[in-house]
CSV table of C-alpha atoms in Angstrom, one decimal:
chain,number,residue,atom,x,y,z
A,1,MET,CA,4.8,-3.9,-37.8
A,2,GLY,CA,6.5,-1.3,-35.6
A,3,ILE,CA,3.4,-0.7,-33.4
A,4,THR,CA,1.5,-3.3,-31.5
A,5,ILE,CA,-1.8,-2.3,-29.9
A,6,VAL,CA,-3.5,-4.2,-27.0
A,7,GLN,CA,-7.0,-2.8,-26.9
A,8,LYS,CA,-9.1,-3.9,-23.9
A,9,SER,CA,-11.1,-0.8,-23.0
A,10,ASP,CA,-14.6,0.2,-24.2
A,11,LEU,CA,-13.7,2.7,-26.8
A,12,SER,CA,-17.3,3.8,-27.2
A,13,ARG,CA,-17.1,5.5,-23.8
A,14,PRO,CA,-14.7,8.3,-23.0
A,15,GLN,CA,-12.0,7.3,-20.5
A,16,VAL,CA,-12.5,10.3,-18.3
A,17,GLY,CA,-9.7,10.8,-15.7
A,18,ALA,CA,-7.8,7.7,-16.9
A,19,LYS,CA,-4.1,7.7,-16.0
A,20,LYS,CA,-1.7,7.7,-18.9
A,21,ALA,CA,1.8,6.2,-18.6
A,22,LEU,CA,4.9,6.4,-20.7
A,23,VAL,CA,7.1,3.3,-20.4
A,24,LEU,CA,10.7,3.4,-21.7
A,25,ALA,CA,12.8,0.3,-22.1
A,26,GLY,CA,16.6,0.2,-22.3
A,27,GLY,CA,18.8,0.5,-25.3
A,28,ALA,CA,22.3,1.8,-24.3
A,29,ILE,CA,23.5,4.7,-26.5
A,30,SER,CA,22.2,3.9,-30.0
A,31,GLY,CA,18.9,2.5,-28.6
A,32,GLY,CA,18.5,5.5,-26.4
A,33,ALA,CA,19.1,7.9,-29.2
A,34,PHE,CA,16.8,5.9,-31.5
A,35,LYS,CA,14.1,6.1,-28.8
A,36,LEU,CA,14.7,9.9,-28.3
A,37,GLY,CA,14.2,10.5,-32.0
A,38,GLY,CA,11.0,8.5,-31.9
A,39,LEU,CA,9.8,10.4,-28.8
A,40,ALA,CA,10.3,13.7,-30.7
A,41,ALA,CA,8.0,12.4,-33.5
A,42,LEU,CA,5.4,11.1,-31.0
A,43,ASP,CA,5.5,14.5,-29.1
A,44,ARG,CA,4.5,16.3,-32.3
A,45,TYR,CA,1.9,13.6,-33.2
A,46,LEU,CA,0.1,14.1,-29.9
A,47,GLY,CA,-1.9,17.3,-30.8
A,48,ASN,CA,-3.2,18.5,-27.4
A,49,MET,CA,-0.6,17.0,-25.1
A,50,THR,CA,3.1,16.3,-25.1
A,51,VAL,CA,5.4,13.5,-23.9
A,52,ASN,CA,5.8,15.7,-20.7
A,53,ASP,CA,2.1,15.4,-19.9
A,54,PHE,CA,1.8,11.7,-19.0
A,55,ASP,CA,0.7,10.9,-15.4
A,56,ILE,CA,3.2,8.0,-14.9
A,57,TYR,CA,6.7,7.5,-16.2
A,58,THR,CA,8.7,4.3,-15.8
A,59,GLY,CA,12.1,3.8,-17.2
A,60,ILE,CA,14.9,1.2,-17.1
A,61,SER,CA,18.5,1.7,-18.3
A,62,ALA,CA,18.6,4.2,-21.2
A,63,GLY,CA,14.8,4.6,-20.7
A,64,ALA,CA,15.5,5.8,-17.1
A,65,PHE,CA,18.0,8.3,-18.4
A,66,LEU,CA,15.2,9.8,-20.6
A,67,ALA,CA,12.2,9.3,-18.3
A,68,ALA,CA,13.7,11.3,-15.5
A,69,PRO,CA,14.1,14.6,-17.4
A,70,LEU,CA,10.8,14.1,-19.3
A,71,ALA,CA,8.9,13.6,-16.1
A,72,ALA,CA,10.5,16.7,-14.6
A,73,GLY,CA,9.3,18.8,-17.6
A,74,ILE,CA,12.3,18.9,-20.0
A,75,ASP,CA,10.8,18.6,-23.4
A,76,ALA,CA,11.7,16.1,-26.1
A,77,ASP,CA,13.3,18.6,-28.5
A,78,GLU,CA,15.6,19.9,-25.7
A,79,MET,CA,16.7,16.3,-25.0
A,80,VAL,CA,17.4,15.8,-28.7
A,81,GLU,CA,19.6,18.9,-28.7
A,82,ALA,CA,21.4,17.6,-25.6
A,83,PHE,CA,22.3,14.4,-27.5
A,84,VAL,CA,23.0,15.7,-31.0
A,85,GLY,CA,22.8,19.5,-31.1
A,86,ASP,CA,23.1,22.7,-29.0
A,87,PRO,CA,20.9,22.5,-25.9
A,88,THR,CA,19.8,25.6,-24.0
A,89,ARG,CA,18.5,24.1,-20.8
A,90,MET,CA,20.2,20.8,-20.4
A,91,PRO,CA,24.0,20.2,-20.4
A,92,ARG,CA,25.4,18.7,-23.6
A,93,PHE,CA,25.7,14.9,-23.2
A,94,ARG,CA,29.3,14.1,-24.2
A,95,SER,CA,31.3,11.0,-24.8
A,96,TRP,CA,33.2,11.5,-21.6
A,97,ASP,CA,30.0,11.2,-19.7
A,98,PHE,CA,29.5,7.7,-21.1
A,99,TYR,CA,33.0,6.5,-21.5
A,100,TYR,CA,34.4,7.5,-18.1
A,101,PRO,CA,37.1,4.9,-17.2
A,102,ASN,CA,36.8,2.9,-14.0
A,103,TYR,CA,40.1,4.4,-12.8
A,104,SER,CA,40.0,3.3,-9.2
A,105,GLU,CA,39.6,-0.4,-9.9
A,106,MET,CA,42.0,-0.4,-12.8
A,107,TRP,CA,44.7,0.5,-10.3
A,108,SER,CA,43.5,-1.3,-7.2
A,109,ARG,CA,42.6,-4.7,-8.7
A,110,PRO,CA,45.9,-5.4,-10.4
A,111,ALA,CA,47.7,-4.4,-7.2
A,112,ALA,CA,45.6,-7.0,-5.4
A,113,PHE,CA,46.5,-9.6,-8.0
A,114,PHE,CA,50.3,-9.2,-7.4
A,115,LYS,CA,49.8,-9.2,-3.7
A,116,ASP,CA,47.7,-12.4,-3.8
A,117,MET,CA,50.2,-14.0,-6.2
A,118,ALA,CA,53.1,-13.3,-3.7
A,119,LEU,CA,51.1,-14.8,-0.8
A,120,MET,CA,49.6,-17.7,-2.8
A,121,GLY,CA,52.5,-20.1,-2.4
A,122,PRO,CA,52.9,-19.8,1.4
A,123,ARG,CA,49.1,-20.0,1.9
A,124,ALA,CA,48.7,-23.1,-0.3
A,125,SER,CA,51.6,-24.8,1.5
A,126,VAL,CA,50.1,-24.2,4.9
A,127,ARG,CA,46.7,-25.5,3.8
A,128,LEU,CA,48.2,-28.6,2.3
A,129,LEU,CA,50.2,-29.4,5.5
A,130,LYS,CA,47.0,-29.0,7.5
A,131,ALA,CA,45.0,-31.3,5.2
A,132,LEU,CA,47.8,-33.9,4.6
A,133,PRO,CA,47.3,-36.1,7.7
A,134,SER,CA,43.7,-36.9,7.0
A,135,ARG,CA,44.2,-37.4,3.3
A,136,LEU,CA,47.6,-39.3,3.4
A,137,PRO,CA,46.1,-42.9,3.4
A,138,THR,CA,44.0,-42.0,0.3
A,139,ILE,CA,47.0,-40.4,-1.5
A,140,LEU,CA,49.2,-43.5,-0.7
A,141,SER,CA,46.6,-45.9,-2.0
A,142,ARG,CA,46.0,-44.0,-5.2
A,143,SER,CA,49.8,-43.6,-5.7
A,144,ARG,CA,50.1,-47.4,-5.7
A,145,ASP,CA,47.3,-47.7,-8.2
A,146,PHE,CA,49.0,-45.2,-10.5
A,147,ILE,CA,52.4,-47.0,-10.2
A,148,PHE,CA,50.9,-50.4,-11.2
A,149,ASP,CA,48.5,-49.0,-13.8
A,150,PRO,CA,49.6,-45.6,-15.1
A,151,GLY,CA,47.0,-43.8,-17.0
A,152,LEU,CA,44.7,-40.7,-17.2
A,153,GLU,CA,42.0,-42.1,-14.8
A,154,THR,CA,44.5,-43.2,-12.0
A,155,ALA,CA,46.4,-39.9,-12.4
A,156,GLU,CA,43.2,-37.9,-11.9
A,157,ALA,CA,42.3,-40.0,-8.9
A,158,LEU,CA,45.7,-39.3,-7.4
A,159,ILE,CA,45.6,-35.5,-8.0
A,160,GLU,CA,42.1,-35.1,-6.7
A,161,PRO,CA,42.8,-35.3,-2.9
A,162,ILE,CA,45.9,-33.2,-3.3
A,163,MET,CA,44.0,-30.4,-5.1
A,164,GLN,CA,41.2,-30.6,-2.5
A,165,GLY,CA,43.8,-30.1,0.2
A,166,LEU,CA,45.2,-27.1,-1.5
A,167,SER,CA,41.9,-25.4,-1.9
A,168,GLU,CA,40.3,-26.5,1.4
A,169,GLY,CA,39.4,-23.6,3.7
A,170,ASP,CA,40.1,-21.0,1.0
A,171,VAL,CA,36.7,-19.3,0.5
A,172,ARG,CA,38.2,-16.1,-0.8
A,173,THR,CA,37.3,-15.0,-4.3
A,174,TYR,CA,40.1,-13.3,-6.0
A,175,GLY,CA,38.6,-10.2,-7.6
A,176,TRP,CA,41.5,-9.3,-9.7
A,177,LEU,CA,39.6,-8.0,-12.7
A,178,PRO,CA,37.7,-4.6,-12.5
A,179,SER,CA,33.9,-4.9,-11.9
A,180,GLY,CA,33.4,-2.9,-15.1
A,181,LEU,CA,35.5,-1.1,-17.7
A,182,PHE,CA,33.8,2.3,-17.1
A,183,ASP,CA,32.2,4.2,-14.2
A,184,ASN,CA,28.8,5.7,-14.8
A,185,ARG,CA,29.0,8.3,-12.0
A,186,ARG,CA,29.1,10.9,-14.6
A,187,ILE,CA,25.7,9.9,-15.8
A,188,GLU,CA,24.4,10.5,-12.3
A,189,ALA,CA,26.1,13.9,-12.3
A,190,TYR,CA,24.6,14.7,-15.7
A,191,ILE,CA,21.1,14.1,-14.6
A,192,ARG,CA,21.7,15.9,-11.2
A,193,ASN,CA,23.2,19.0,-12.9
A,194,GLY,CA,20.4,19.1,-15.5
A,195,LEU,CA,17.7,19.1,-12.9
A,196,GLU,CA,19.4,21.6,-10.7
A,197,ARG,CA,20.1,24.1,-13.5
A,198,ASN,CA,16.4,24.2,-14.3
A,199,GLY,CA,15.2,24.5,-10.7
A,200,LEU,CA,13.7,20.9,-10.8
A,201,PRO,CA,13.7,18.5,-7.8
A,202,ASN,CA,16.1,15.6,-7.7
A,203,ASP,CA,13.8,13.8,-5.3
A,204,PHE,CA,10.9,11.4,-6.2
A,205,ARG,CA,8.5,12.8,-3.6
A,206,GLN,CA,9.3,16.4,-4.3
A,207,LEU,CA,8.9,15.8,-8.1
A,208,LYS,CA,5.4,14.3,-7.4
A,209,LEU,CA,4.5,17.4,-5.3
A,210,LYS,CA,5.8,19.9,-7.8
A,211,ARG,CA,4.9,18.3,-11.1
A,212,GLY,CA,2.1,15.9,-10.1
A,213,LYS,CA,4.0,13.2,-12.0
A,214,SER,CA,4.9,9.7,-10.8
A,215,LEU,CA,8.3,8.6,-11.8
A,216,TYR,CA,9.5,5.0,-11.4
A,217,ILE,CA,13.0,3.8,-12.2
A,218,GLY,CA,14.0,0.1,-12.1
A,219,ALA,CA,17.4,-1.5,-11.2
A,220,THR,CA,18.8,-4.9,-10.2
A,221,ASN,CA,20.4,-5.6,-6.9
A,222,ILE,CA,23.5,-7.5,-7.8
A,223,ASN,CA,23.8,-9.2,-4.4
A,224,THR,CA,20.3,-10.5,-4.1
A,225,ALA,CA,19.5,-10.8,-7.9
A,226,GLN,CA,16.2,-9.1,-7.1
A,227,GLY,CA,14.7,-6.2,-8.9
A,228,ALA,CA,14.3,-2.8,-7.3
A,229,VAL,CA,11.8,0.0,-8.1
A,230,PHE,CA,12.6,3.6,-7.1
A,231,GLY,CA,9.7,6.0,-6.8
A,232,HIS,CA,7.8,8.4,-4.6
A,233,ASP,CA,5.7,5.6,-3.2
A,234,GLU,CA,8.3,2.8,-3.7
A,235,ASP,CA,11.9,3.0,-2.6
A,236,HIS,CA,12.7,6.7,-2.3
A,237,SER,CA,15.8,6.4,-0.2
A,238,VAL,CA,18.0,7.6,-3.1
A,239,THR,CA,17.8,10.6,-5.4
A,240,ILE,CA,16.4,10.5,-8.9
A,241,SER,CA,19.9,10.8,-10.4
A,242,GLU,CA,21.3,8.0,-8.2
A,243,ALA,CA,18.4,5.8,-9.3
A,244,VAL,CA,19.3,6.6,-13.0
A,245,GLN,CA,22.9,5.7,-12.3
A,246,ALA,CA,21.8,2.3,-10.8
A,247,SER,CA,19.5,1.6,-13.7
A,248,THR,CA,22.0,2.3,-16.4
A,249,ALA,CA,24.9,0.3,-14.9
A,250,ILE,CA,25.4,-2.2,-17.8
A,251,PRO,CA,27.1,-5.3,-16.4
A,252,GLY,CA,30.7,-5.6,-17.4
A,253,PHE,CA,30.6,-2.3,-19.3
A,254,PHE,CA,30.0,-0.2,-16.2
A,255,LYS,CA,31.0,-1.0,-12.6
A,256,PRO,CA,27.9,-1.7,-10.4
A,257,ALA,CA,26.5,1.5,-8.9
A,258,ARG,CA,26.9,1.7,-5.1
A,259,ILE,CA,24.2,4.0,-3.8
A,260,GLY,CA,22.2,4.5,-0.6
A,261,ALA,CA,22.7,6.0,2.8
A,262,ALA,CA,26.1,5.6,4.4
A,263,GLY,CA,26.4,2.2,6.0
A,264,ARG,CA,23.4,0.9,4.1
A,265,GLU,CA,24.7,1.1,0.5
A,266,GLN,CA,23.6,-1.4,-2.1
A,267,ASP,CA,25.2,-2.4,-5.4
A,268,TYR,CA,23.0,-2.2,-8.5
A,269,VAL,CA,23.3,-3.1,-12.1
A,270,ASP,CA,21.1,-2.5,-15.2
A,271,ALA,CA,17.4,-3.1,-14.7
A,272,ALA,CA,17.3,-5.0,-18.0
A,273,VAL,CA,18.9,-7.9,-16.3
A,274,ARG,CA,15.5,-8.7,-14.9
A,275,LYS,CA,13.0,-6.6,-16.8
A,276,THR,CA,12.7,-5.3,-20.4
A,277,ALA,CA,10.2,-2.4,-19.9
A,278,ASN,CA,8.4,-2.6,-16.5
A,279,ILE,CA,4.9,-2.2,-17.9
A,280,SER,CA,3.6,-4.0,-14.9
A,281,VAL,CA,4.8,-1.2,-12.6
A,282,ALA,CA,2.8,1.4,-14.6
A,283,VAL,CA,-0.3,-0.9,-14.5
A,284,ARG,CA,0.1,-1.6,-10.8
A,285,HIS,CA,0.0,2.1,-10.1
A,286,GLY,CA,-3.2,2.6,-12.0
A,287,ALA,CA,-2.2,3.3,-15.6
A,288,GLN,CA,-5.0,2.6,-18.1
A,289,LEU,CA,-3.3,3.9,-21.3
A,290,VAL,CA,0.2,2.7,-21.6
A,291,VAL,CA,2.5,3.9,-24.3
A,292,CYS,CA,5.6,1.7,-24.3
A,293,TYR,CA,8.7,2.3,-26.4
A,294,ASN,CA,11.2,-0.6,-26.8
A,295,PRO,CA,14.0,0.0,-29.3
A,296,PHE,CA,15.5,-3.5,-29.2
A,297,ARG,CA,13.9,-6.3,-31.1
A,298,PRO,CA,15.5,-9.2,-33.1
A,299,PHE,CA,16.0,-8.9,-36.8
A,300,VAL,CA,14.0,-11.3,-38.9
A,301,ASN,CA,16.3,-12.2,-41.8
A,302,TYR,CA,13.7,-12.7,-44.5
A,303,ARG,CA,15.4,-13.5,-47.8
A,304,HIS,CA,18.7,-12.6,-46.2
A,305,ARG,CA,18.2,-8.9,-46.3
A,306,LEU,CA,21.0,-8.3,-43.8
A,307,VAL,CA,23.8,-10.2,-45.5
A,308,SER,CA,25.6,-10.3,-48.8
A,309,ASP,CA,25.4,-13.1,-51.4
A,310,ASP,CA,28.3,-15.0,-49.9
A,311,ARG,CA,27.0,-14.7,-46.3
A,312,SER,CA,23.4,-15.8,-46.3
A,313,SER,CA,22.8,-16.1,-42.6
A,314,ILE,CA,23.3,-14.1,-39.4
A,315,ALA,CA,25.5,-16.9,-38.2
A,316,ASP,CA,28.0,-16.0,-41.0
A,317,LEU,CA,28.6,-12.5,-39.6
A,318,GLY,CA,30.5,-13.4,-36.5
A,319,ILE,CA,30.1,-13.5,-32.8
A,320,GLY,CA,29.2,-9.8,-32.4
A,321,VAL,CA,26.2,-10.0,-34.6
A,322,ILE,CA,25.1,-13.3,-33.1
A,323,LEU,CA,25.3,-11.9,-29.6
A,324,ASN,CA,23.4,-8.8,-30.7
A,325,GLN,CA,20.6,-11.0,-32.1
A,326,ALA,CA,20.6,-13.2,-29.0
A,327,PHE,CA,20.3,-10.4,-26.5
A,328,ARG,CA,17.6,-8.7,-28.6
A,329,THR,CA,15.7,-12.0,-28.7
A,330,LEU,CA,16.0,-12.3,-25.0
A,331,LEU,CA,14.8,-8.8,-24.2
A,332,HIS,CA,12.0,-8.9,-26.8
A,333,SER,CA,10.6,-12.3,-25.8
A,334,ARG,CA,10.3,-11.2,-22.2
A,335,LEU,CA,8.4,-8.1,-23.3
A,336,ARG,CA,6.1,-10.1,-25.5
A,337,LEU,CA,5.4,-12.5,-22.7
A,338,GLY,CA,4.5,-9.6,-20.4
A,339,ILE,CA,2.2,-8.2,-23.1
A,340,GLU,CA,0.5,-11.6,-23.5
A,341,LYS,CA,0.0,-11.8,-19.7
A,342,LEU,CA,-1.6,-8.4,-19.8
A,343,LYS,CA,-4.0,-9.5,-22.5
A,344,LEU,CA,-5.2,-12.3,-20.3
A,345,ASP,CA,-5.4,-10.2,-17.1
A,346,GLU,CA,-9.1,-9.7,-16.4
A,347,HIS,CA,-8.3,-6.8,-14.0
A,348,PHE,CA,-6.6,-4.7,-16.6
A,349,ARG,CA,-9.3,-3.1,-18.8
A,350,GLY,CA,-7.0,-0.4,-20.4
A,351,ASP,CA,-5.0,-0.2,-23.6
A,352,VAL,CA,-1.3,-0.6,-24.5
A,353,ILE,CA,0.5,0.9,-27.4
A,354,LEU,CA,3.9,-0.7,-28.0
A,355,ILE,CA,6.3,1.1,-30.3
A,356,GLU,CA,9.3,-0.7,-31.7
A,357,PRO,CA,11.5,-0.8,-34.8
A,358,THR,CA,10.2,-3.0,-37.6
A,359,GLU,CA,11.4,-6.6,-37.6
A,360,THR,CA,13.3,-6.0,-40.8
A,361,ASP,CA,15.0,-2.8,-39.8
A,362,ALA,CA,18.5,-3.8,-40.9
A,363,ARG,CA,19.9,-0.3,-40.5
A,364,PHE,CA,19.2,0.0,-36.8
A,365,PHE,CA,20.1,-3.6,-36.1
A,366,GLY,CA,23.5,-2.9,-37.6
A,367,MET,CA,24.2,0.0,-35.1
A,368,ASN,CA,26.5,-0.8,-32.2
A,369,PRO,CA,24.5,-0.3,-29.0
A,370,ILE,CA,27.4,1.3,-27.1
A,371,ALA,CA,28.8,3.3,-30.0
A,372,PHE,CA,28.5,7.0,-29.0
A,373,TRP,CA,29.3,8.1,-32.5
A,374,GLU,CA,26.1,6.4,-33.8
A,375,ARG,CA,23.8,8.6,-31.7
A,376,ARG,CA,23.0,11.2,-34.4
A,377,ALA,CA,22.2,8.6,-37.1
A,378,ALA,CA,20.2,6.6,-34.5
A,379,ALA,CA,18.1,9.6,-33.4
A,380,GLU,CA,17.3,10.6,-37.0
A,381,HIS,CA,16.4,7.0,-37.9
A,382,GLY,CA,14.3,6.6,-34.8
A,383,PHE,CA,12.4,9.8,-35.8
A,384,GLU,CA,11.7,8.4,-39.3
A,385,SER,CA,10.9,4.9,-38.0
A,386,VAL,CA,8.2,6.1,-35.6
A,387,LYS,CA,6.8,8.6,-38.1
A,388,GLN,CA,6.3,5.8,-40.6
A,389,SER,CA,4.8,3.5,-38.0
A,390,LEU,CA,2.4,6.2,-36.7
A,391,SER,CA,1.3,6.8,-40.3
A,392,ARG,CA,0.6,3.1,-41.0
A,393,HIS,CA,-1.5,2.7,-37.8
A,394,HIS,CA,-2.9,6.2,-37.7
A,395,ASP,CA,-6.6,5.2,-38.0
A,396,THR,CA,-6.4,2.7,-35.1
A,397,LEU,CA,-4.3,5.0,-33.0
A,398,ARG,CA,-6.6,8.0,-33.6
A,399,THR,CA,-9.5,5.9,-32.3
A,400,VAL,CA,-7.6,4.7,-29.2
A,401,PHE,CA,-6.1,8.1,-28.3
A,402,SER,CA,-9.5,9.9,-28.9
A,403,SER,CA,-11.1,7.7,-26.2
A,404,TYR,CA,-8.6,9.3,-23.8
A,405,GLY,CA,-9.3,12.8,-25.0
A,406,ILE,CA,-6.1,13.0,-27.0
A,407,LYS,CA,-6.1,14.5,-30.5
A,408,VAL,CA,-3.5,13.4,-33.0
A,409,ASP,CA,-2.0,15.1,-36.0
A,410,LEU,CA,0.2,13.3,-38.6
A,411,HIS,CA,1.0,16.6,-40.4
A,412,ALA,CA,2.5,18.1,-37.2
A,413,ILE,CA,5.4,15.6,-37.2
A,414,GLY,CA,7.1,17.3,-40.1
A,415,ASP,CA,10.1,15.9,-42.0
A,416,VAL,CA,13.1,16.9,-39.8
A,417,LEU,CA,14.1,15.7,-36.4
A,418,ARG,CA,15.7,18.9,-35.1
A,419,ARG,CA,13.6,22.0,-34.9
A,420,SER,CA,16.8,24.1,-35.3
A,421,HIS,CA,17.0,22.7,-38.8
A,422,LEU,CA,13.6,24.1,-39.8
A,423,THR,CA,13.5,27.3,-41.8
A,424,PRO,CA,11.5,30.2,-40.3
A,425,PRO,CA,8.4,29.7,-42.5
A,426,GLU,CA,8.4,26.0,-41.6
A,427,ILE,CA,8.7,26.8,-37.9
A,428,GLU,CA,5.9,29.3,-38.1
A,429,GLY,CA,3.6,26.9,-39.9
A,430,GLU,CA,4.3,24.0,-37.5
A,431,GLU,CA,4.0,26.2,-34.4
A,432,GLY,CA,0.8,27.6,-35.8
A,433,ARG,CA,-0.7,24.2,-36.0
A,434,LYS,CA,0.4,23.4,-32.4
A,435,ARG,CA,-1.1,26.7,-31.1
A,436,GLU,CA,-4.4,25.7,-32.6
A,437,SER,CA,-4.5,22.3,-31.0
A,438,LYS,CA,-2.5,22.7,-27.8
A,439,PRO,CA,-3.1,24.8,-24.7
A,440,PRO,CA,-0.3,27.2,-23.8
A,441,ARG,CA,2.7,25.6,-22.0
A,442,LEU,CA,4.9,27.2,-19.4
A,443,ARG,CA,8.6,26.6,-19.8
A,444,VAL,CA,10.7,25.6,-16.8
A,445,VAL,CA,13.4,28.1,-16.2
A,446,ALA,CA,16.1,28.3,-13.6
A,447,GLY,CA,14.6,28.7,-10.2
A,448,GLY,CA,11.1,28.4,-11.5
A,449,GLY,CA,8.3,25.9,-12.0
A,450,ARG,CA,5.7,25.4,-14.6
């Protein structure tokens, strides 16, 4: 496993002019880094195109964080360096960009708590006095029952009208706790600054005009519980970087992202609350070849590979591991359901290539999704994971990609994630193979296009 292929097109006929989409699911930090390493391997595998040459990009959560710069023309190797090395075009993504405390609510919410506590007694007394006349007969009757037959049931019956009187008319919700531990405004600033320093638009419609790429980013409106899709022909009322901020707002970890025009702001949280990958958005916009990358899938504990002799089940490893498995199961099952629906959709005659970790990848399963210090190991493991999966499925993939005019080359992947770690002869050899199979590419520089 590792790659699932849904093949519905007629591969005997070239798919001339077919739209190609790159769909990136979420993954937080370790999942995003794992996905980034895998994208670097895929980028080298695609002989005559790169991961910057798809027609449609859709991303949610960590996938949105990667899809935006990729659609704008920042290549996979530069994004790898931005995460784990020394970037030249993008800013270095630092722990402070991810773990930026929610300072404002950490001060304001406790202050509101003490204020409400000071006023709670007087407010409760007023409400009880207002409600007492209408509830007095019931209270007296139940008091007599309790006196003659004291017990739990008669005590509950007596307390019920009193408590109803205390709470009646109080529709306020005491928001004493912060809406999230951290604030992801620095993620918005990171994407915005990265685009600006390379002369790239931070606007969905301008990106479509300049690069010819369609970028779609998903989020969840926390007030309506409905999904939102931002894009040049969807909701384009916010910037690309603001859409990324909305999509990456992990509930509880980050405060909801409040974005939009003044007076019409909306609060958004992570798109993964409703969707796992948004393949349907790419298909709805005409994609016929969909390459989807989902880093989170549940671990299948065959023969107890994950645990030691004295702990033979995932259940023996504590609440953290159980929740990890549960959330992965939820995300993966939704994605598989979407894939199955696509198989049955008579209107879709294209192909889907789903890239995931293997179901027995204990090393990646053991990585904390929000551990910034795991990013380097996750990226390197993602590179190796995808390289092995591409090798196992190379014959089938070559047939599918060839139908869309894409050449593939296993040898071009190489053995190291970061190009900066290649020796000069290795760089020369790999770049030579690329020059033979790929057309020349223009690099985006400050103030310029490509």
